[in-house]
């Protein structure tokens, strides 16, 4: 059984063919091909060029297949075969992966996905709305007050800003207790189902799991994690843990370098779509086009596609565009993303008017 | 108490100043600055531009300081403050960090460092020599045989190829047992102190720790880990674990994207020097200049500097250039790196002649 990786490769056809063969060797045996004596290693372990297609004047797509045994059923090793050493070579980019259904099943994927999030929030007919409690430096009481106002306005999901960890000004436990209680109180008043997702990114997987469980106990409704900071595995572990069972929001902190170069790293489609799902994210947060970051419209579109492309039995997930979204862009963005999306509006929701709850209400109207 | 980060910023002076201020906000409060009412947040939590210096026609260096409380004593959160969201913005690169001694002490750093590795190997008067057992797909017996020949030739350190995980063709436990035994046998014959470092990169920190402990039990002499695959924390945890106490070799798999763009991501100095040390690496493996990768001579030089620059009480570590090093380059490279270096020669050591042990002997002579 083999899995496939599509790489973009820059250069002339001759250079691209050479680079493609180098990938086959570098990603597996990392050893002079001509010195390999074992036929099994030569024929099965070394990657295989399945196709090489011209995509532009000096751009090619190489599809390379690898024996699934090279990944040894480990996610870290799968990533290693996909791009480990080749990440250090110029002009090669991972565009997408095609994994056999059996292999995908081994990685589990998102526990909730689009359908699960819709069921939890009760929202079926419009994009979802999320905001973040911040700024960093605010006390747990201050953040709880902000969350209360968001929830009172009927927001669907409230997340910790990804910069809220376990700092002295708002320790994790105290924050989670107070914010959860504030959101519960607002939900009782509105009859709503607003979910609160604390940030569990931490220094070790043991601590991440501990925080996830304590958040669950405090009746949190989701969890935020930054795999760029804590490792891709850590998100996968939380998604797979049956005692946790909370929707996961993947935050892109420190992931920017993977898409910083047009002809290197990961495609947006792979990183924020396919890889997010492989790691068990239910919501993939990324910087929206036209905001204060630099993703293009086309890149954001490709993320949406990666969030819902058929990947064996893995659930589709919600793209979560954010970063500088303002109230007046909601209609345009709804048209662009459709209803299977969750908009993250942070500063824009606070800046829109003096009453945060009113601001939420008017955006929710615009979403319908 | 504040820590400092030096960023390269592209653009005109006006643009650079604006970008620098954006970093101060994005990396901390991630909130419209003008809406912040709390004076403590405005004056202490928001980053502060300490200096902005022209470095080229459209290149500036901004030194920005942050209150240490923003990192909340967590390594993941420190990384987040240094570059989390800003990693997604174009034309900004982390060049170096300057952390207060007290903060550095909290992260522990390398357990062995240059002096510890010298003591373990007994090598004081020349660069160290390391090779990798491979290719992937070889049985544990085949790998043990290769290790035996390396050790018999008097090599200082043998590492698992970073693509050897726990695959069916060479399961971790069996490989570690057989290779360790083969190296012990050779050491008895030569009276040498050759160390064997298995690759413990795995799908969860619990499993990484389990493999590290079982490697220790099998009398391994070091450990290989790829933080790009397993997360930066995982290496730090192993370095800090008092029941493990083995030298750590940091492998660069999947880290290439951080240095793929000249004006984005991490500098080589920071990633393979400072960050490697913060995470507890004793040896920082990176692709040598002039090999099959693309690092320049200057970039490799800067890595050496990052491995030994004064960082509070953190130990200096050994740069480990590798990737396509051949026997005939050893003299030139010794002149370039000095004696505080470990050369990784893989394929080149096998290709140099029919007898692997003899090949090791002649390279060792060239190193003196």
mmCIF file of C-alpha atoms in Angstrom, chain A:
data_model
loop_
_atom_site.group_PDB
_atom_site.id
_atom_site.type_symbol
_atom_site.label_atom_id
_atom_site.label_comp_id
_atom_site.label_asym_id
_atom_site.label_seq_id
_atom_site.Cartn_x
_atom_site.Cartn_y
_atom_site.Cartn_z
ATOM 1 C CA UNK A 1 0.000 0.000 0.000
ATOM 2 C CA UNK A 2 1.363 3.451 -0.919
ATOM 3 C CA UNK A 3 0.444 7.052 -0.171
ATOM 4 C CA UNK A 4 1.035 10.019 -2.431
ATOM 5 C CA UNK A 5 2.409 13.515 -1.957
ATOM 6 C CA UNK A 6 2.101 16.245 -4.600
ATOM 7 C CA UNK A 7 5.033 18.639 -4.639
ATOM 8 C CA UNK A 8 5.472 21.856 -6.584
ATOM 9 C CA UNK A 9 8.997 22.022 -7.951
ATOM 10 C CA UNK A 10 10.645 25.028 -9.581
ATOM 11 C CA UNK A 11 13.185 24.773 -12.398
ATOM 12 C CA UNK A 12 13.529 23.464 -15.933
ATOM 13 C CA UNK A 13 12.024 20.070 -16.763
ATOM 14 C CA UNK A 14 15.430 18.464 -16.387
ATOM 15 C CA UNK A 15 16.042 20.139 -13.018
ATOM 16 C CA UNK A 16 12.546 19.259 -11.836
ATOM 17 C CA UNK A 17 13.052 15.593 -12.727
ATOM 18 C CA UNK A 18 16.346 15.561 -10.846
ATOM 19 C CA UNK A 19 14.788 17.293 -7.838
ATOM 20 C CA UNK A 20 11.899 14.816 -7.872
ATOM 21 C CA UNK A 21 14.288 11.873 -7.806
ATOM 22 C CA UNK A 22 16.263 13.561 -5.019
ATOM 23 C CA UNK A 23 13.035 13.781 -2.999
ATOM 24 C CA UNK A 24 12.419 10.050 -3.507
ATOM 25 C CA UNK A 25 15.830 9.317 -1.989
ATOM 26 C CA UNK A 26 16.110 12.094 0.602
ATOM 27 C CA UNK A 27 12.719 11.381 2.167
ATOM 28 C CA UNK A 28 13.386 7.682 2.612
ATOM 29 C CA UNK A 29 16.844 6.119 2.501
ATOM 30 C CA UNK A 30 18.898 9.363 2.613
ATOM 31 C CA UNK A 31 21.784 7.353 1.219
ATOM 32 C CA UNK A 32 23.562 7.148 -2.165
ATOM 33 C CA UNK A 33 21.038 5.229 -4.299
ATOM 34 C CA UNK A 34 23.756 3.434 -6.267
ATOM 35 C CA UNK A 35 25.216 1.965 -3.058
ATOM 36 C CA UNK A 36 21.950 0.305 -1.999
ATOM 37 C CA UNK A 37 22.185 -3.450 -2.541
ATOM 38 C CA UNK A 38 18.902 -4.615 -1.019
ATOM 39 C CA UNK A 39 16.267 -4.961 -3.778
ATOM 40 C CA UNK A 40 13.374 -4.529 -1.336
ATOM 41 C CA UNK A 41 14.806 -1.195 -0.224
ATOM 42 C CA UNK A 42 15.421 -0.062 -3.809
ATOM 43 C CA UNK A 43 12.013 -1.111 -5.124
ATOM 44 C CA UNK A 44 9.725 -0.473 -2.158
ATOM 45 C CA UNK A 45 11.268 1.907 0.334
ATOM 46 C CA UNK A 46 12.666 4.539 -2.034
ATOM 47 C CA UNK A 47 9.939 6.966 -3.144
ATOM 48 C CA UNK A 48 8.550 6.588 -6.649
ATOM 49 C CA UNK A 49 7.783 9.359 -9.158
ATOM 50 C CA UNK A 50 4.210 8.679 -10.251
ATOM 51 C CA UNK A 51 3.973 11.717 -12.506
ATOM 52 C CA UNK A 52 5.716 14.959 -13.388
ATOM 53 C CA UNK A 53 3.513 17.609 -14.963
ATOM 54 C CA UNK A 54 4.356 21.062 -16.231
ATOM 55 C CA UNK A 55 2.362 23.744 -14.412
ATOM 56 C CA UNK A 56 4.128 26.867 -15.658
ATOM 57 C CA UNK A 57 7.231 28.146 -17.484
ATOM 58 C CA UNK A 58 9.507 26.870 -14.709
ATOM 59 C CA UNK A 59 7.076 25.115 -12.412
ATOM 60 C CA UNK A 60 6.229 21.409 -12.206
ATOM 61 C CA UNK A 61 4.022 19.173 -10.118
ATOM 62 C CA UNK A 62 5.614 15.900 -9.070
ATOM 63 C CA UNK A 63 3.428 13.228 -7.547
ATOM 64 C CA UNK A 64 5.605 10.910 -5.496
ATOM 65 C CA UNK A 65 4.380 7.754 -3.786
ATOM 66 C CA UNK A 66 5.818 6.127 -0.666
ATOM 67 C CA UNK A 67 5.217 2.738 0.879
ATOM 68 C CA UNK A 68 2.970 3.214 3.924
ATOM 69 C CA UNK A 69 5.438 1.115 5.956
ATOM 70 C CA UNK A 70 7.915 4.030 5.829
ATOM 71 C CA UNK A 71 5.618 5.994 8.157
ATOM 72 C CA UNK A 72 5.327 3.079 10.577
ATOM 73 C CA UNK A 73 1.828 4.140 11.714
ATOM 74 C CA UNK A 74 3.255 7.218 13.436
ATOM 75 C CA UNK A 75 2.073 10.710 12.652
ATOM 76 C CA UNK A 76 5.462 12.309 13.314
ATOM 77 C CA UNK A 77 7.116 9.863 10.955
ATOM 78 C CA UNK A 78 4.441 10.470 8.296
ATOM 79 C CA UNK A 79 5.280 14.188 8.450
ATOM 80 C CA UNK A 80 8.938 13.265 8.232
ATOM 81 C CA UNK A 81 8.451 11.203 5.053
ATOM 82 C CA UNK A 82 6.257 13.915 3.535
ATOM 83 C CA UNK A 83 8.717 16.774 4.041
ATOM 84 C CA UNK A 84 11.402 16.210 6.762
ATOM 85 C CA UNK A 85 14.747 16.901 5.097
ATOM 86 C CA UNK A 86 13.271 18.208 1.863
ATOM 87 C CA UNK A 87 11.914 21.178 3.840
ATOM 88 C CA UNK A 88 15.534 22.389 3.872
ATOM 89 C CA UNK A 89 15.899 22.289 0.071
ATOM 90 C CA UNK A 90 14.854 25.341 -1.959
ATOM 91 C CA UNK A 91 12.084 25.401 -4.559
ATOM 92 C CA UNK A 92 10.019 22.456 -3.302
ATOM 93 C CA UNK A 93 6.593 22.779 -1.734
ATOM 94 C CA UNK A 94 4.049 20.275 -0.417
ATOM 95 C CA UNK A 95 0.756 20.935 -2.211
ATOM 96 C CA UNK A 96 -1.397 18.045 -0.976
ATOM 97 C CA UNK A 97 -1.374 14.470 0.255
ATOM 98 C CA UNK A 98 -3.491 11.508 -0.814
ATOM 99 C CA UNK A 99 -3.570 8.885 1.908
ATOM 100 C CA UNK A 100 -5.246 5.458 1.716
ATOM 101 C CA UNK A 101 -8.455 5.193 3.738
ATOM 102 C CA UNK A 102 -6.931 2.597 6.068
ATOM 103 C CA UNK A 103 -4.040 4.927 6.874
ATOM 104 C CA UNK A 104 -6.416 7.850 7.491
ATOM 105 C CA UNK A 105 -8.500 5.714 9.826
ATOM 106 C CA UNK A 106 -5.387 5.161 11.952
ATOM 107 C CA UNK A 107 -5.069 8.906 12.553
ATOM 108 C CA UNK A 108 -8.654 9.405 13.709
ATOM 109 C CA UNK A 109 -9.072 13.015 12.702
ATOM 110 C CA UNK A 110 -11.633 15.537 13.937
ATOM 111 C CA UNK A 111 -14.070 14.295 16.574
ATOM 112 C CA UNK A 112 -16.833 16.823 15.807
ATOM 113 C CA UNK A 113 -16.269 18.395 12.413
ATOM 114 C CA UNK A 114 -18.830 20.654 10.737
ATOM 115 C CA UNK A 115 -21.864 18.535 11.650
ATOM 116 C CA UNK A 116 -20.788 18.130 15.278
ATOM 117 C CA UNK A 117 -20.192 21.873 15.745
ATOM 118 C CA UNK A 118 -23.573 22.655 14.186
ATOM 119 C CA UNK A 119 -25.279 20.254 16.550
ATOM 120 C CA UNK A 120 -23.501 21.706 19.594
ATOM 121 C CA UNK A 121 -24.310 25.304 18.722
ATOM 122 C CA UNK A 122 -27.707 24.701 17.124
ATOM 123 C CA UNK A 123 -26.736 26.927 14.195
ATOM 124 C CA UNK A 124 -27.639 25.519 10.785
ATOM 125 C CA UNK A 125 -28.695 28.445 8.611
ATOM 126 C CA UNK A 126 -25.805 30.914 8.763
ATOM 127 C CA UNK A 127 -22.055 31.208 9.355
ATOM 128 C CA UNK A 128 -21.025 30.943 12.992
ATOM 129 C CA UNK A 129 -19.632 33.860 14.939
ATOM 130 C CA UNK A 130 -16.686 33.693 17.327
ATOM 131 C CA UNK A 131 -14.791 36.283 19.299
ATOM 132 C CA UNK A 132 -11.796 36.270 21.622
ATOM 133 C CA UNK A 133 -11.451 37.590 25.135
ATOM 134 C CA UNK A 134 -8.471 39.902 25.500
ATOM 135 C CA UNK A 135 -6.220 41.909 25.772
ATOM 136 C CA UNK A 136 -3.408 40.055 27.478
ATOM 137 C CA UNK A 137 -2.758 41.602 30.868
ATOM 138 C CA UNK A 138 -6.472 41.806 31.765
ATOM 139 C CA UNK A 139 -7.522 40.050 34.989
ATOM 140 C CA UNK A 140 -9.647 36.888 34.921
ATOM 141 C CA UNK A 141 -12.520 39.011 36.260
ATOM 142 C CA UNK A 142 -12.155 41.492 33.419
ATOM 143 C CA UNK A 143 -12.076 38.713 30.832
ATOM 144 C CA UNK A 144 -15.124 37.042 32.374
ATOM 145 C CA UNK A 145 -16.989 40.323 32.164
ATOM 146 C CA UNK A 146 -16.099 40.635 28.480
ATOM 147 C CA UNK A 147 -17.192 37.030 27.826
ATOM 148 C CA UNK A 148 -20.473 37.673 29.612
ATOM 149 C CA UNK A 149 -21.220 40.590 27.283
ATOM 150 C CA UNK A 150 -20.339 38.580 24.171
ATOM 151 C CA UNK A 151 -22.558 35.700 25.311
ATOM 152 C CA UNK A 152 -25.403 38.008 26.245
ATOM 153 C CA UNK A 153 -25.352 39.300 22.669
ATOM 154 C CA UNK A 154 -25.812 35.717 21.499
ATOM 155 C CA UNK A 155 -22.350 34.946 20.109
ATOM 156 C CA UNK A 156 -21.833 31.264 19.203
ATOM 157 C CA UNK A 157 -18.326 30.733 20.499
ATOM 158 C CA UNK A 158 -15.903 32.633 22.709
ATOM 159 C CA UNK A 159 -12.249 31.720 22.666
ATOM 160 C CA UNK A 160 -9.331 32.738 24.809
ATOM 161 C CA UNK A 161 -6.980 34.945 22.875
ATOM 162 C CA UNK A 162 -4.140 32.593 21.936
ATOM 163 C CA UNK A 163 -1.759 34.718 24.001
ATOM 164 C CA UNK A 164 -3.592 33.871 27.224
ATOM 165 C CA UNK A 165 -1.678 30.975 28.732
ATOM 166 C CA UNK A 166 -1.077 30.721 32.461
ATOM 167 C CA UNK A 167 0.362 34.142 33.223
ATOM 168 C CA UNK A 168 0.196 35.691 36.674
ATOM 169 C CA UNK A 169 -2.315 38.362 35.593
ATOM 170 C CA UNK A 170 -4.869 35.690 34.614
ATOM 171 C CA UNK A 171 -3.930 32.161 35.702
ATOM 172 C CA UNK A 172 -5.476 29.354 33.664
ATOM 173 C CA UNK A 173 -7.676 27.785 36.366
ATOM 174 C CA UNK A 174 -9.066 31.009 37.702
ATOM 175 C CA UNK A 175 -9.773 32.328 34.197
ATOM 176 C CA UNK A 176 -11.490 29.143 33.064
ATOM 177 C CA UNK A 177 -13.644 28.984 36.177
ATOM 178 C CA UNK A 178 -14.747 32.625 36.013
ATOM 179 C CA UNK A 179 -15.271 32.794 32.254
ATOM 180 C CA UNK A 180 -17.168 29.488 32.152
ATOM 181 C CA UNK A 181 -19.429 30.684 34.946
ATOM 182 C CA UNK A 182 -20.037 34.007 33.174
ATOM 183 C CA UNK A 183 -20.949 32.260 29.925
ATOM 184 C CA UNK A 184 -23.260 29.820 31.736
ATOM 185 C CA UNK A 185 -24.981 32.750 33.415
ATOM 186 C CA UNK A 186 -25.503 34.538 30.094
ATOM 187 C CA UNK A 187 -26.756 31.330 28.466
ATOM 188 C CA UNK A 188 -29.348 30.949 31.224
ATOM 189 C CA UNK A 189 -30.527 34.512 30.554
ATOM 190 C CA UNK A 190 -30.648 34.206 26.760
ATOM 191 C CA UNK A 191 -31.539 30.537 26.426
ATOM 192 C CA UNK A 192 -28.501 30.354 24.107
ATOM 193 C CA UNK A 193 -25.823 27.735 23.708
ATOM 194 C CA UNK A 194 -22.692 29.873 23.592
ATOM 195 C CA UNK A 195 -19.520 27.795 23.962
ATOM 196 C CA UNK A 196 -16.333 28.929 25.675
ATOM 197 C CA UNK A 197 -13.003 27.547 24.466
ATOM 198 C CA UNK A 198 -9.996 28.197 26.721
ATOM 199 C CA UNK A 199 -6.445 28.048 25.364
ATOM 200 C CA UNK A 200 -4.694 24.894 26.574
ATOM 201 C CA UNK A 201 -1.375 25.394 24.744
ATOM 202 C CA UNK A 202 1.287 24.582 27.322
ATOM 203 C CA UNK A 203 4.818 23.407 27.901
ATOM 204 C CA UNK A 204 4.221 19.653 27.877
ATOM 205 C CA UNK A 205 1.583 17.243 26.668
ATOM 206 C CA UNK A 206 0.974 16.134 30.232
ATOM 207 C CA UNK A 207 0.145 19.728 31.168
ATOM 208 C CA UNK A 208 -1.948 20.225 28.008
ATOM 209 C CA UNK A 209 -4.005 17.156 28.897
ATOM 210 C CA UNK A 210 -4.314 18.329 32.502
ATOM 211 C CA UNK A 211 -5.612 21.728 31.359
ATOM 212 C CA UNK A 212 -8.003 20.131 28.857
ATOM 213 C CA UNK A 213 -9.468 17.941 31.584
ATOM 214 C CA UNK A 214 -9.791 20.772 34.047
ATOM 215 C CA UNK A 215 -11.474 22.890 31.335
ATOM 216 C CA UNK A 216 -13.880 20.031 30.689
ATOM 217 C CA UNK A 217 -14.655 19.860 34.405
ATOM 218 C CA UNK A 218 -15.369 23.606 34.444
ATOM 219 C CA UNK A 219 -17.888 22.947 31.618
ATOM 220 C CA UNK A 220 -15.877 24.595 28.857
ATOM 221 C CA UNK A 221 -17.360 24.011 25.409
ATOM 222 C CA UNK A 222 -14.185 23.762 23.311
ATOM 223 C CA UNK A 223 -10.413 24.123 23.432
ATOM 224 C CA UNK A 224 -7.878 26.311 21.620
ATOM 225 C CA UNK A 225 -4.464 24.924 20.820
ATOM 226 C CA UNK A 226 -1.512 26.215 18.767
ATOM 227 C CA UNK A 227 0.274 23.215 17.235
ATOM 228 C CA UNK A 228 3.048 25.486 15.924
ATOM 229 C CA UNK A 229 3.988 26.107 19.553
ATOM 230 C CA UNK A 230 3.076 22.797 21.187
ATOM 231 C CA UNK A 231 3.638 20.330 18.328
ATOM 232 C CA UNK A 232 1.149 18.786 15.924
ATOM 233 C CA UNK A 233 0.860 15.630 18.049
ATOM 234 C CA UNK A 234 -0.444 17.443 21.047
ATOM 235 C CA UNK A 235 -3.616 18.420 19.180
ATOM 236 C CA UNK A 236 -4.037 14.882 17.887
ATOM 237 C CA UNK A 237 -3.753 13.478 21.409
ATOM 238 C CA UNK A 238 -6.457 15.779 22.720
ATOM 239 C CA UNK A 239 -8.750 14.976 19.783
ATOM 240 C CA UNK A 240 -8.298 11.247 20.406
ATOM 241 C CA UNK A 241 -8.764 11.392 24.187
ATOM 242 C CA UNK A 242 -12.182 9.918 24.987
ATOM 243 C CA UNK A 243 -12.319 11.527 28.387
ATOM 244 C CA UNK A 244 -12.091 15.016 26.855
ATOM 245 C CA UNK A 245 -14.413 15.132 23.825
ATOM 246 C CA UNK A 246 -14.453 18.872 23.163
ATOM 247 C CA UNK A 247 -14.248 20.679 19.804
ATOM 248 C CA UNK A 248 -10.719 21.802 18.976
ATOM 249 C CA UNK A 249 -9.794 25.160 17.492
ATOM 250 C CA UNK A 250 -6.388 25.096 15.823
ATOM 251 C CA UNK A 251 -4.602 28.454 16.093
ATOM 252 C CA UNK A 252 -1.907 29.352 13.512
ATOM 253 C CA UNK A 253 0.669 30.876 15.894
ATOM 254 C CA UNK A 254 4.212 30.229 14.612
ATOM 255 C CA UNK A 255 2.857 28.388 11.556
ATOM 256 C CA UNK A 256 3.411 31.416 9.315
ATOM 257 C CA UNK A 257 6.880 30.318 8.245
ATOM 258 C CA UNK A 258 5.416 27.256 6.501
ATOM 259 C CA UNK A 259 3.660 29.507 3.985
ATOM 260 C CA UNK A 260 6.104 32.442 3.945
ATOM 261 C CA UNK A 261 7.701 31.429 0.651
ATOM 262 C CA UNK A 262 5.592 30.869 -2.465
ATOM 263 C CA UNK A 263 7.724 27.982 -3.703
ATOM 264 C CA UNK A 264 8.700 26.305 -0.449
ATOM 265 C CA UNK A 265 7.047 24.961 2.715
ATOM 266 C CA UNK A 266 3.401 23.882 2.778
ATOM 267 C CA UNK A 267 0.503 25.026 0.645
ATOM 268 C CA UNK A 268 -2.314 26.759 2.521
ATOM 269 C CA UNK A 269 -4.581 23.935 1.368
ATOM 270 C CA UNK A 270 -2.376 21.313 3.010
ATOM 271 C CA UNK A 271 -1.442 23.149 6.219
ATOM 272 C CA UNK A 272 -4.749 24.727 7.233
ATOM 273 C CA UNK A 273 -6.962 22.129 5.547
ATOM 274 C CA UNK A 274 -5.552 18.626 5.271
ATOM 275 C CA UNK A 275 -2.982 18.760 8.060
ATOM 276 C CA UNK A 276 -5.403 20.466 10.458
ATOM 277 C CA UNK A 277 -7.845 17.593 9.891
ATOM 278 C CA UNK A 278 -5.183 14.917 10.212
ATOM 279 C CA UNK A 279 -4.329 16.427 13.604
ATOM 280 C CA UNK A 280 -7.939 16.466 14.748
ATOM 281 C CA UNK A 281 -8.888 20.158 14.493
ATOM 282 C CA UNK A 282 -12.627 20.863 14.223
ATOM 283 C CA UNK A 283 -12.056 24.520 13.388
ATOM 284 C CA UNK A 284 -9.015 25.761 11.488
ATOM 285 C CA UNK A 285 -8.243 29.380 12.321
ATOM 286 C CA UNK A 286 -6.305 31.366 9.714
ATOM 287 C CA UNK A 287 -5.809 35.014 8.720
ATOM 288 C CA UNK A 288 -8.519 36.200 6.378
ATOM 289 C CA UNK A 289 -7.687 37.992 3.134
ATOM 290 C CA UNK A 290 -7.873 41.766 3.142
ATOM 291 C CA UNK A 291 -7.187 42.044 6.869
ATOM 292 C CA UNK A 292 -3.925 42.934 8.580
ATOM 293 C CA UNK A 293 -2.237 39.710 7.389
ATOM 294 C CA UNK A 294 -1.205 38.735 3.883
ATOM 295 C CA UNK A 295 -3.149 35.691 2.722
ATOM 296 C CA UNK A 296 -4.744 36.145 -0.694
ATOM 297 C CA UNK A 297 -8.350 35.463 -1.618
ATOM 298 C CA UNK A 298 -7.235 32.417 -3.584
ATOM 299 C CA UNK A 299 -5.233 31.061 -0.639
ATOM 300 C CA UNK A 300 -8.227 31.447 1.669
ATOM 301 C CA UNK A 301 -10.424 29.691 -0.895
ATOM 302 C CA UNK A 302 -7.967 26.796 -1.035
ATOM 303 C CA UNK A 303 -8.079 26.480 2.764
ATOM 304 C CA UNK A 304 -11.860 26.102 2.596
ATOM 305 C CA UNK A 305 -11.383 23.386 0.005
ATOM 306 C CA UNK A 306 -8.807 21.563 2.138
ATOM 307 C CA UNK A 307 -11.259 21.689 5.050
ATOM 308 C CA UNK A 308 -13.877 19.740 3.095
ATOM 309 C CA UNK A 309 -12.084 17.653 0.450
ATOM 310 C CA UNK A 310 -12.850 13.940 0.725
ATOM 311 C CA UNK A 311 -10.231 12.298 2.985
ATOM 312 C CA UNK A 312 -11.410 8.753 3.680
ATOM 313 C CA UNK A 313 -13.653 8.784 6.733
ATOM 314 C CA UNK A 314 -12.218 12.016 8.162
ATOM 315 C CA UNK A 315 -14.861 14.621 8.963
ATOM 316 C CA UNK A 316 -15.040 17.979 7.169
ATOM 317 C CA UNK A 317 -14.099 20.906 9.389
ATOM 318 C CA UNK A 318 -14.955 24.579 9.640
ATOM 319 C CA UNK A 319 -12.580 27.172 8.208
ATOM 320 C CA UNK A 320 -12.172 29.957 10.771
ATOM 321 C CA UNK A 321 -10.995 33.114 9.001
ATOM 322 C CA UNK A 322 -10.048 35.910 11.386
ATOM 323 C CA UNK A 323 -7.653 38.786 11.877
ATOM 324 C CA UNK A 324 -8.974 42.240 11.280
ATOM 325 C CA UNK A 325 -12.487 41.278 10.111
ATOM 326 C CA UNK A 326 -14.801 44.256 10.480
ATOM 327 C CA UNK A 327 -18.586 44.400 10.649
ATOM 328 C CA UNK A 328 -18.991 45.936 7.203
ATOM 329 C CA UNK A 329 -17.237 43.004 5.505
ATOM 330 C CA UNK A 330 -19.530 40.277 6.839
ATOM 331 C CA UNK A 331 -21.914 40.193 3.872
ATOM 332 C CA UNK A 332 -19.072 39.921 1.343
ATOM 333 C CA UNK A 333 -17.372 37.199 3.370
ATOM 334 C CA UNK A 334 -20.563 35.182 3.773
ATOM 335 C CA UNK A 335 -20.931 35.208 0.005
ATOM 336 C CA UNK A 336 -17.316 34.075 -0.365
ATOM 337 C CA UNK A 337 -17.224 31.274 2.239
ATOM 338 C CA UNK A 338 -20.862 30.147 2.312
ATOM 339 C CA UNK A 339 -22.506 29.007 5.546
ATOM 340 C CA UNK A 340 -19.968 26.343 6.584
ATOM 341 C CA UNK A 341 -17.588 28.796 8.173
ATOM 342 C CA UNK A 342 -16.960 30.448 11.516
ATOM 343 C CA UNK A 343 -15.900 34.090 11.485
ATOM 344 C CA UNK A 344 -13.496 35.251 14.178
ATOM 345 C CA UNK A 345 -14.062 38.894 14.952
ATOM 346 C CA UNK A 346 -12.010 40.234 17.810
ATOM 347 C CA UNK A 347 -11.047 43.884 17.931
ATOM 348 C CA UNK A 348 -13.606 44.706 15.220
ATOM 349 C CA UNK A 349 -16.447 43.586 17.439
ATOM 350 C CA UNK A 350 -15.323 45.772 20.314
ATOM 351 C CA UNK A 351 -14.590 48.747 18.061
ATOM 352 C CA UNK A 352 -17.984 48.621 16.318
ATOM 353 C CA UNK A 353 -19.846 50.474 19.060
ATOM 354 C CA UNK A 354 -19.967 51.178 22.804
ATOM 355 C CA UNK A 355 -22.148 48.138 23.718
ATOM 356 C CA UNK A 356 -20.443 44.813 22.958
ATOM 357 C CA UNK A 357 -23.666 42.803 23.240
ATOM 358 C CA UNK A 358 -25.374 45.121 20.758
ATOM 359 C CA UNK A 359 -22.422 44.773 18.387
ATOM 360 C CA UNK A 360 -22.801 40.983 18.478
ATOM 361 C CA UNK A 361 -26.523 41.266 17.784
ATOM 362 C CA UNK A 362 -26.051 43.430 14.716
ATOM 363 C CA UNK A 363 -23.365 41.173 13.257
ATOM 364 C CA UNK A 364 -25.561 38.128 13.825
ATOM 365 C CA UNK A 365 -28.316 39.853 11.854
ATOM 366 C CA UNK A 366 -25.890 40.540 9.016
ATOM 367 C CA UNK A 367 -24.948 36.849 8.976
ATOM 368 C CA UNK A 368 -28.486 35.647 8.223
#
